[in-house]
mmCIF file with all atom_site columns, C-alpha atoms in Angstrom:
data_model
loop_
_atom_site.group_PDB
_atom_site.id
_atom_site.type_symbol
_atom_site.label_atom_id
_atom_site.label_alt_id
_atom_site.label_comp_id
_atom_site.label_asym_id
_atom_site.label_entity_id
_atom_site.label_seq_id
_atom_site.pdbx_PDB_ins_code
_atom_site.Cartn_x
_atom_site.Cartn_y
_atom_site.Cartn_z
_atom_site.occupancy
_atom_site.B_iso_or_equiv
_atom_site.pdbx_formal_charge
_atom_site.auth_seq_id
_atom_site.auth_comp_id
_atom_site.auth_asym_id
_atom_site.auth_atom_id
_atom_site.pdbx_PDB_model_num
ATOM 1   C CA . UNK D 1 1   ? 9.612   -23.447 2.486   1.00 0.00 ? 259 UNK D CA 1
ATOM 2   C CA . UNK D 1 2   ? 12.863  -20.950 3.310   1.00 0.00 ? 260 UNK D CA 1
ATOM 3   C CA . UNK D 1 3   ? 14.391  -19.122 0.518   1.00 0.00 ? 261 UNK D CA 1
ATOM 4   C CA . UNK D 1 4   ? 17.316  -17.368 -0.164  1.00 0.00 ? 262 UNK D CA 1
ATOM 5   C CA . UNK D 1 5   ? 17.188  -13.858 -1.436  1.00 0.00 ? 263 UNK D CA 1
ATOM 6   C CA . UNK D 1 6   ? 18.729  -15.167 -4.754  1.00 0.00 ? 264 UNK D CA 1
ATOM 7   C CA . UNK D 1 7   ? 16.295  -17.691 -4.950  1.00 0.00 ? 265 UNK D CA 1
ATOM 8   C CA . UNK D 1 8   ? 13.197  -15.759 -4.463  1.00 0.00 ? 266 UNK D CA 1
ATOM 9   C CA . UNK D 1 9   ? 15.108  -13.506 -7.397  1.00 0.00 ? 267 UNK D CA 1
ATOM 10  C CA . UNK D 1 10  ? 14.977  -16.131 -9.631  1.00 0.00 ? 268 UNK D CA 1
ATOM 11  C CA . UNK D 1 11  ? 11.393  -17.545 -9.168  1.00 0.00 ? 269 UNK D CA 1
ATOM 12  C CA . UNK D 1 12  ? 8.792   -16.964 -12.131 1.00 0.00 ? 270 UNK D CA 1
ATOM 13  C CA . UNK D 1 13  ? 6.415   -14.287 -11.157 1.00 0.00 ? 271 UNK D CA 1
ATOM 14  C CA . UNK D 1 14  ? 3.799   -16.525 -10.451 1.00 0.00 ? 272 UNK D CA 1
ATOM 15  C CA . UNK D 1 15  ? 5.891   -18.652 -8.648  1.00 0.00 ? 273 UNK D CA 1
ATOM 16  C CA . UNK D 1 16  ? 7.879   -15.286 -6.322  1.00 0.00 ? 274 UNK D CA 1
ATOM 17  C CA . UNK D 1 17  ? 3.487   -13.906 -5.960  1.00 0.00 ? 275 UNK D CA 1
ATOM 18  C CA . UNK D 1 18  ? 2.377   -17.536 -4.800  1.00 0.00 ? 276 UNK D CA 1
ATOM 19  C CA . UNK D 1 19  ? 5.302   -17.045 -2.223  1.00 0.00 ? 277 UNK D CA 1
ATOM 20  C CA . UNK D 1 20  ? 4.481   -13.299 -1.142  1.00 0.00 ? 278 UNK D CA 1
ATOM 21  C CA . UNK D 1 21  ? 1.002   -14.000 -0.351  1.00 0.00 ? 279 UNK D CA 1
ATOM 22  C CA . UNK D 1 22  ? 1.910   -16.295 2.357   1.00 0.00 ? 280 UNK D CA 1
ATOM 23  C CA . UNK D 1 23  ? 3.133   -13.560 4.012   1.00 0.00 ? 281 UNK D CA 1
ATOM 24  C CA . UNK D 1 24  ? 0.122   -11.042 2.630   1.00 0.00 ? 282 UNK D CA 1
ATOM 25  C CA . UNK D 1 25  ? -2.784  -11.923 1.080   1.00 0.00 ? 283 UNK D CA 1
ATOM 26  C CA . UNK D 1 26  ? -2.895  -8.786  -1.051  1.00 0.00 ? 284 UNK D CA 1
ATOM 27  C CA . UNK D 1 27  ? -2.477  -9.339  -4.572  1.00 0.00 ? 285 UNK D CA 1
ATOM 28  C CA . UNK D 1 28  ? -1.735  -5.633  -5.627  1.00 0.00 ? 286 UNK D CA 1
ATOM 29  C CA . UNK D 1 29  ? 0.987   -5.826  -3.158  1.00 0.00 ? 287 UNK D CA 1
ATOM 30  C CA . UNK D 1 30  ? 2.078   -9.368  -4.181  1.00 0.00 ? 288 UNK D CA 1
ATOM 31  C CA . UNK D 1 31  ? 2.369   -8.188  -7.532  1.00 0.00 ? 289 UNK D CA 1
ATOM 32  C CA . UNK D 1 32  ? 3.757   -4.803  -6.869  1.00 0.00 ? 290 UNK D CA 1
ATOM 33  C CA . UNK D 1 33  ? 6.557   -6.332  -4.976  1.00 0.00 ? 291 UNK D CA 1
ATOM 34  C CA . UNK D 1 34  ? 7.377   -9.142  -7.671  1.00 0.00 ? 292 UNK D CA 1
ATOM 35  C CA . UNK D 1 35  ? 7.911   -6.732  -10.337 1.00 0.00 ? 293 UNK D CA 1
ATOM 36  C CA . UNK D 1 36  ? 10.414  -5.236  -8.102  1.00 0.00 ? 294 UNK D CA 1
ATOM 37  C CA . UNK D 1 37  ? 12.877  -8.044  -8.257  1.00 0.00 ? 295 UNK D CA 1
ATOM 38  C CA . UNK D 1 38  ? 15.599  -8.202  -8.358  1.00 0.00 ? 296 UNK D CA 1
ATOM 39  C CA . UNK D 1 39  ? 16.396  -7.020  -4.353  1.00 0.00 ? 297 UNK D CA 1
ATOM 40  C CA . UNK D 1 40  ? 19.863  -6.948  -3.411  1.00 0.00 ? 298 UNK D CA 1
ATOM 41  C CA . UNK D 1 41  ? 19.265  -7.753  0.268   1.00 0.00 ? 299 UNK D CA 1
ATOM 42  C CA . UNK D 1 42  ? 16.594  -8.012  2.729   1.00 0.00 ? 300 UNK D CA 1
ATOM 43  C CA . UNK D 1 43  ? 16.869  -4.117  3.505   1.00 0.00 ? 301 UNK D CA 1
ATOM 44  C CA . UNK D 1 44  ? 15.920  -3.297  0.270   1.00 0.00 ? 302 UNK D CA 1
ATOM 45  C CA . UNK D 1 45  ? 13.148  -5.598  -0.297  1.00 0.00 ? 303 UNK D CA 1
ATOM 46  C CA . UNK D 1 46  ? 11.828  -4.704  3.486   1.00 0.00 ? 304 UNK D CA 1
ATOM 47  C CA . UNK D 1 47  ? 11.634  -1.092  1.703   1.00 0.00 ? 305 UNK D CA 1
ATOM 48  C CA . UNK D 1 48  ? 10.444  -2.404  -1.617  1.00 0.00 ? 306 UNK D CA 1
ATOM 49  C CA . UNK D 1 49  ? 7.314   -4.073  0.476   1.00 0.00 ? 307 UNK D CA 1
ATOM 50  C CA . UNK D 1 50  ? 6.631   -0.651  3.038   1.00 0.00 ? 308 UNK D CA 1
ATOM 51  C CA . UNK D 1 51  ? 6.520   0.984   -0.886  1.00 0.00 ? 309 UNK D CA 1
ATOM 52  C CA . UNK D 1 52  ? 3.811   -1.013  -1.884  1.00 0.00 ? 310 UNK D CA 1
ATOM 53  C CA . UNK D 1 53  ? 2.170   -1.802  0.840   1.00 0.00 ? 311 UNK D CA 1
ATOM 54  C CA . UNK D 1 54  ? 1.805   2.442   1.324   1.00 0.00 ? 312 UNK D CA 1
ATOM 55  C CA . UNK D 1 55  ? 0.475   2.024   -2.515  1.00 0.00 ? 313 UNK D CA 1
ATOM 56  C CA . UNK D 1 56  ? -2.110  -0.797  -1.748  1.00 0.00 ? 314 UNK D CA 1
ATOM 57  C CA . UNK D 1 57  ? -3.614  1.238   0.905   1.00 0.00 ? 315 UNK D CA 1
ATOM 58  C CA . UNK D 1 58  ? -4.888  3.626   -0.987  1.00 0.00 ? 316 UNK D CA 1
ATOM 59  C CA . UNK D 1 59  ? -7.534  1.022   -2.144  1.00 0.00 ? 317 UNK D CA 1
ATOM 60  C CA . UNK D 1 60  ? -9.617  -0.005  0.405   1.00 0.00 ? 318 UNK D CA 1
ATOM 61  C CA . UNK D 1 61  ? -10.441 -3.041  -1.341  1.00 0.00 ? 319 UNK D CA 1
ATOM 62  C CA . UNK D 1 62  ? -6.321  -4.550  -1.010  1.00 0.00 ? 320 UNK D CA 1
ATOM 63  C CA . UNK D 1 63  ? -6.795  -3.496  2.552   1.00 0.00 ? 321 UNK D CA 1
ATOM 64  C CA . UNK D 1 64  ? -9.608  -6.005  3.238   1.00 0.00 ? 322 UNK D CA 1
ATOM 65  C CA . UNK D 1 65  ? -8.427  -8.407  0.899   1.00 0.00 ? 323 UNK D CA 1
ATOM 66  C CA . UNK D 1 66  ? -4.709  -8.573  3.091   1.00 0.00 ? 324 UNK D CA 1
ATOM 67  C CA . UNK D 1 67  ? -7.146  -8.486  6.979   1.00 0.00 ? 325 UNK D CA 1
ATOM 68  C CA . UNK D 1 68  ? -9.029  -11.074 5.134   1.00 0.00 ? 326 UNK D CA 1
ATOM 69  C CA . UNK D 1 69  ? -5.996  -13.952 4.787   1.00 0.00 ? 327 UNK D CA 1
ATOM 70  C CA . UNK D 1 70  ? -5.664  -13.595 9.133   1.00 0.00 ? 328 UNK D CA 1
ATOM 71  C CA . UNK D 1 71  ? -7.884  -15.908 11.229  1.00 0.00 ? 329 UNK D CA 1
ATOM 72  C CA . UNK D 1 72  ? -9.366  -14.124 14.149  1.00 0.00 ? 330 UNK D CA 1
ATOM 73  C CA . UNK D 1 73  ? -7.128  -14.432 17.391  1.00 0.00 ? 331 UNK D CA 1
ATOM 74  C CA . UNK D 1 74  ? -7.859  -16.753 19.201  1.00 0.00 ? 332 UNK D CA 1
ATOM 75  C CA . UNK D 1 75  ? -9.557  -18.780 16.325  1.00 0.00 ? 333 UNK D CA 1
ATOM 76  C CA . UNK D 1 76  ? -7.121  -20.134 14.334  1.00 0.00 ? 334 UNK D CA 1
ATOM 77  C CA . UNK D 1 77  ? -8.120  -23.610 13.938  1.00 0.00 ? 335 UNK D CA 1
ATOM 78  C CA . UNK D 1 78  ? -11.498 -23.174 12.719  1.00 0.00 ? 336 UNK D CA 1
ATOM 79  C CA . UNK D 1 79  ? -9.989  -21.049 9.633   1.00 0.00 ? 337 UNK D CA 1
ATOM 80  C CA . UNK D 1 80  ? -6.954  -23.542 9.099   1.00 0.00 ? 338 UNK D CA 1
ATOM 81  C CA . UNK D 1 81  ? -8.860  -24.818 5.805   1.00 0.00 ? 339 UNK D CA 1
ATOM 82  C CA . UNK D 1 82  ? -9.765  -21.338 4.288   1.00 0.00 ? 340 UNK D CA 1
ATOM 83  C CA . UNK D 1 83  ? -6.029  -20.021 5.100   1.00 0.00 ? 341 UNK D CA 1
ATOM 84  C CA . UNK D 1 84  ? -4.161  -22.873 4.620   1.00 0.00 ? 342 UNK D CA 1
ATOM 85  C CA . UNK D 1 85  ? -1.217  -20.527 3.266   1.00 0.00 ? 343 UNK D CA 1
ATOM 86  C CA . UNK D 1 86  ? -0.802  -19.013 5.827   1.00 0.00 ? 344 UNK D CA 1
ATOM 87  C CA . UNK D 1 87  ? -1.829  -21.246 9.206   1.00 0.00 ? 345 UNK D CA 1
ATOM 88  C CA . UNK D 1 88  ? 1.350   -21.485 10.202  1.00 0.00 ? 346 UNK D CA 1
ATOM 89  C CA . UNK D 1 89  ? 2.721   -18.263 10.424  1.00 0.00 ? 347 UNK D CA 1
ATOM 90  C CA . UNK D 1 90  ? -0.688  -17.234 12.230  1.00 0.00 ? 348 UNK D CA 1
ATOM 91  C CA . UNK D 1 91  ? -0.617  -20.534 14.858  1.00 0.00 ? 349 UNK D CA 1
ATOM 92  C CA . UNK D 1 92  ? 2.807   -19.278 15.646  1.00 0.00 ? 350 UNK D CA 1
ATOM 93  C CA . UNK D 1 93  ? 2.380   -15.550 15.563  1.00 0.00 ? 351 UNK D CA 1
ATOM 94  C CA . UNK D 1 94  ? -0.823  -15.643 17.811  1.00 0.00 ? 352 UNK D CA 1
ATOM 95  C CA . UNK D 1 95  ? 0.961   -18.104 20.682  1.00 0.00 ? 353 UNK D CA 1
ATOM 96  C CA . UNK D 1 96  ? -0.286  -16.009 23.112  1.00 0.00 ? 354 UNK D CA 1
ATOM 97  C CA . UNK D 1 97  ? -3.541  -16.470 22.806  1.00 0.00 ? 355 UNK D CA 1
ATOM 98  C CA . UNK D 1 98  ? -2.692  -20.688 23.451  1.00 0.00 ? 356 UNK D CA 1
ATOM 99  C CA . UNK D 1 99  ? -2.230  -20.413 27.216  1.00 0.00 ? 357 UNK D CA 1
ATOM 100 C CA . UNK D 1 100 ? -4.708  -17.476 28.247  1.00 0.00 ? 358 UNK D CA 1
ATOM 101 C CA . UNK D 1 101 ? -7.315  -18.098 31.085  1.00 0.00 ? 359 UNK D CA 1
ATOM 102 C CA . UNK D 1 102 ? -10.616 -19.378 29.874  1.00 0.00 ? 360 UNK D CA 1
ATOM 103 C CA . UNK D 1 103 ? -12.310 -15.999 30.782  1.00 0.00 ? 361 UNK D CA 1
ATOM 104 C CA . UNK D 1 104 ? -9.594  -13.856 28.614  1.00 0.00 ? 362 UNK D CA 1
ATOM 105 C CA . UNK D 1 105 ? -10.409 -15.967 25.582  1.00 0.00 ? 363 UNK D CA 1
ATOM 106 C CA . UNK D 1 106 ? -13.901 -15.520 25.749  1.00 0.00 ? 364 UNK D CA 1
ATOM 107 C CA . UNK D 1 107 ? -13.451 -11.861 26.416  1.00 0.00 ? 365 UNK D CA 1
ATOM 108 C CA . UNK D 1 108 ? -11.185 -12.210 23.266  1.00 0.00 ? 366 UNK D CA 1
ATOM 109 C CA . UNK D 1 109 ? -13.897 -13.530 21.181  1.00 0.00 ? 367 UNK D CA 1
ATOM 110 C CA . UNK D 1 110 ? -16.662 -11.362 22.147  1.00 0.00 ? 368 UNK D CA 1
ATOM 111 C CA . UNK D 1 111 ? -14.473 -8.431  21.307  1.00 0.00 ? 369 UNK D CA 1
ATOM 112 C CA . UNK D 1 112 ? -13.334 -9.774  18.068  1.00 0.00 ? 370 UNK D CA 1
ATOM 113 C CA . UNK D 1 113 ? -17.310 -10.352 17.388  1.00 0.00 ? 371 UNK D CA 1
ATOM 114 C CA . UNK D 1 114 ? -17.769 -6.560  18.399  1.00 0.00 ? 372 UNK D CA 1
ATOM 115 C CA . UNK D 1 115 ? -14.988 -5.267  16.584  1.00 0.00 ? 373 UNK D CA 1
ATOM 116 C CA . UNK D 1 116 ? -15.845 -6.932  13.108  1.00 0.00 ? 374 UNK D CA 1
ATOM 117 C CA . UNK D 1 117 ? -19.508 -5.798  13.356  1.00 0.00 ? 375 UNK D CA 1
ATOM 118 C CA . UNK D 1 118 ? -18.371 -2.602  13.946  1.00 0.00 ? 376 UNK D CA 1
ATOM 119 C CA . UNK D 1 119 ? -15.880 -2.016  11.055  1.00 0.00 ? 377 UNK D CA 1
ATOM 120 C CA . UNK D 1 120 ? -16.765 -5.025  8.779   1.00 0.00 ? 378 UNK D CA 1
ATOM 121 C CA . UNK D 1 121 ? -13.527 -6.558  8.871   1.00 0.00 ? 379 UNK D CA 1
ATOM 122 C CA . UNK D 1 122 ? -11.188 -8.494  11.696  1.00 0.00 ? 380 UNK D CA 1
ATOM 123 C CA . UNK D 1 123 ? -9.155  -7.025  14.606  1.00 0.00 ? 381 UNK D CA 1
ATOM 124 C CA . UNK D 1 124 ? -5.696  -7.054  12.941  1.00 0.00 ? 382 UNK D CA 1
ATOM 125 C CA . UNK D 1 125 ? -2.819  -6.836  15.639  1.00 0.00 ? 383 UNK D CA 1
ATOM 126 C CA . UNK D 1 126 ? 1.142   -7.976  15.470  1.00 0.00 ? 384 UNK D CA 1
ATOM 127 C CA . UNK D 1 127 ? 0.532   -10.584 17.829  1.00 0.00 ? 385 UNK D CA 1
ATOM 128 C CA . UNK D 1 128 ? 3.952   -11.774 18.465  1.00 0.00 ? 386 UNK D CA 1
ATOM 129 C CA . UNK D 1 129 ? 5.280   -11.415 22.128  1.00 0.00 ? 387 UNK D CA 1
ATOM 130 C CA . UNK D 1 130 ? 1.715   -10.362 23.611  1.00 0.00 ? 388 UNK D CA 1
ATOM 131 C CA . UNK D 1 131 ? -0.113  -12.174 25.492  1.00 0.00 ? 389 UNK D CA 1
ATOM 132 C CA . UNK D 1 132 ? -3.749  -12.552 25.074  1.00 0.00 ? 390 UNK D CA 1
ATOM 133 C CA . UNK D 1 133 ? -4.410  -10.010 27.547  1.00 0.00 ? 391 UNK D CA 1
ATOM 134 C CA . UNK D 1 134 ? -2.303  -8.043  26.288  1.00 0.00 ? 392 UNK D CA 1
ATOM 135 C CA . UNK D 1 135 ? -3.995  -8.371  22.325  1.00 0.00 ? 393 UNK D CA 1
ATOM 136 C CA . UNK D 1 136 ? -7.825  -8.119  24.684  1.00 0.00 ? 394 UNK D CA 1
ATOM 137 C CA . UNK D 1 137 ? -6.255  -4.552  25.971  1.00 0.00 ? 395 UNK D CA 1
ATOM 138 C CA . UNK D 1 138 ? -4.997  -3.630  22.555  1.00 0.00 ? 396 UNK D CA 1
ATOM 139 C CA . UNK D 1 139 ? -8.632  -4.495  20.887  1.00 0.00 ? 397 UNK D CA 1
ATOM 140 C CA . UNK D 1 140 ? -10.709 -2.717  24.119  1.00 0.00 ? 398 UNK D CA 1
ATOM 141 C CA . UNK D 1 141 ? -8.355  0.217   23.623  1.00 0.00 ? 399 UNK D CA 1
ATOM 142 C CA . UNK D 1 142 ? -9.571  0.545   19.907  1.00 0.00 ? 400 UNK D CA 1
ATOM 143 C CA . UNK D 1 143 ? -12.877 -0.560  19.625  1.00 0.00 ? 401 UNK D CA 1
ATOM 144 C CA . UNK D 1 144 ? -14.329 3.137   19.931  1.00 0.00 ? 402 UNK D CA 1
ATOM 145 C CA . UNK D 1 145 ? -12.273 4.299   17.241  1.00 0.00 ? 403 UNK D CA 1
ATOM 146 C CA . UNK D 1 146 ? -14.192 5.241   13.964  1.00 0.00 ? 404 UNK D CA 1
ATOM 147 C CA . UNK D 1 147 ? -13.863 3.270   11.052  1.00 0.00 ? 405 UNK D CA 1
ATOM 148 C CA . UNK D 1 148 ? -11.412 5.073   8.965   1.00 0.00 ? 406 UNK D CA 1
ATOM 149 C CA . UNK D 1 149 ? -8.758  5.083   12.215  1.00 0.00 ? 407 UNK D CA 1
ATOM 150 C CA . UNK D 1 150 ? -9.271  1.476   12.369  1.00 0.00 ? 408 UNK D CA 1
ATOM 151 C CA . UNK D 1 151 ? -8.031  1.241   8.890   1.00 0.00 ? 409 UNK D CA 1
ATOM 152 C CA . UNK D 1 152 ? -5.004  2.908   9.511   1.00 0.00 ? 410 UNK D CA 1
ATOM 153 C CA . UNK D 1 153 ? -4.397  1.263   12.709  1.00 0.00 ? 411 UNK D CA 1
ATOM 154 C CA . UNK D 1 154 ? -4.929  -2.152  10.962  1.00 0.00 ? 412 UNK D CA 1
ATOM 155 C CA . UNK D 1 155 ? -2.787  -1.729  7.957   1.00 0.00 ? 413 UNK D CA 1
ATOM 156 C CA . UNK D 1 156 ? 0.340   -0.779  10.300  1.00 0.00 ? 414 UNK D CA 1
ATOM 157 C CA . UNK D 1 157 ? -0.327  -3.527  11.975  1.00 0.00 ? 415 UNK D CA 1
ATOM 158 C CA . UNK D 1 158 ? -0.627  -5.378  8.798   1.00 0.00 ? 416 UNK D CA 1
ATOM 159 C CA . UNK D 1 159 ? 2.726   -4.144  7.440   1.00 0.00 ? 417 UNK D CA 1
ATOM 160 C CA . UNK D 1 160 ? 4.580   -5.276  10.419  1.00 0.00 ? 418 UNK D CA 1
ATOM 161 C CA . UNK D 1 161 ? 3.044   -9.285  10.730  1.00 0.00 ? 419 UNK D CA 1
ATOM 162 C CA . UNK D 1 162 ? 4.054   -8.870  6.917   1.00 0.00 ? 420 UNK D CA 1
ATOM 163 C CA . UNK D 1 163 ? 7.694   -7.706  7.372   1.00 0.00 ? 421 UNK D CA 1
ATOM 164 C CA . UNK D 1 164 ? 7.928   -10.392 10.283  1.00 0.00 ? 422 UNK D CA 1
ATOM 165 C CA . UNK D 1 165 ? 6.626   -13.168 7.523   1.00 0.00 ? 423 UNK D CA 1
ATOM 166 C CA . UNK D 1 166 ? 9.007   -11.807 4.967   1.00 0.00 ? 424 UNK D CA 1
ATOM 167 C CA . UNK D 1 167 ? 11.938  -12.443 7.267   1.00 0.00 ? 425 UNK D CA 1
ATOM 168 C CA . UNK D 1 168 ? 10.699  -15.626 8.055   1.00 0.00 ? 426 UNK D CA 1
ATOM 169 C CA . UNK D 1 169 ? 10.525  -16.575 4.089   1.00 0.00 ? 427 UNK D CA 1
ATOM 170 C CA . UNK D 1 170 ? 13.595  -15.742 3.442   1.00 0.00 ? 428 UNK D CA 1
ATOM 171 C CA . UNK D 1 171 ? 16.366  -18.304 5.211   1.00 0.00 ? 429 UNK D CA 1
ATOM 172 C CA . UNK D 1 172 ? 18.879  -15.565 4.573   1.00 0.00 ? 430 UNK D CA 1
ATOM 173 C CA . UNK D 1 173 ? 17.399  -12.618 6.073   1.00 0.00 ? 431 UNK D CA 1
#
């Protein structure tokens, strides 16, 4: 469901968090960003959300909790059920994974399966416009990263799928 900026205003906080965590699964940023309201335009929310997103990372815990709403590329449909909220932002997002070569997929998967046994959480990427070989490079390139890089790298990458699903939220963005 689309919103307008004045709409999403106007929601009840529960209604204005249910809303936000389609587009993050992090509650303290949810929350954070609801009791920011009203935003005048989509600038200033944008900037609302990089503020609280930079606050929920100091807890490790609303790091995991955001990587944790994102199927594994590649894997979307097996996860539809457990992320219903946000299955369709992640089916479209992760397109380019749909028409990659048999052998890139299962390249894909093994390295998903060696990156979250590694660092104990999924390979988090802003999958829109690469190709699965492209997201395969991406995961090779930092799989021998240590754990607190991976972090990092995953919550920037987190920040931009969320400003992406923000945009997409809000019909007058």
């Amino acid at each position: 469901m689309r919103l307008s900026l004045q709409q999403f205003n106007e929601l009840s906080p529960a209604d204005a968090t249910s809303h936000l965590l389609t587009c993050c699964t992090s509650t303290h940023w949810a929350q954070t960003l609801v009791n920011k309201r009203p935003f005048i335009d989509m600038p200033a929310m944008l900037s609302h959300s990089d503020d609280a997103w930079m606050q929920a990372q100091k807890d490790e815990q609303n790091l995991l909790e955001a990587f944790d709403g994102h199927p594994q590329i590649g894997n979307v449909d097996s996860l539809k059920e457990k992320y219903r909220n946000t299955q369709d932002s992640a089916a479209h997002e992760q397109s380019g994974a749909n028409d990659a070569e048999d052998d890139v997929i299962e390249a894909l998967a093994q390295g998903n399966q060696d990156y979250l046994d590694k660092f104990s959480f999924i390979f988090i990427v802003f999958a829109t416009g690469k190709s699965a070989q492209q997201m395969l490079d991406l995961l090779l390139a930092r799989l021998p990263n240590d754990r607190e890089t991976e972090l990092l790298n995953a919550a920037t990458e987190q920040n931009k799928i969320t400003r992406l699903r923000l945009q997409k939220l809000l019909s007058d963005a």
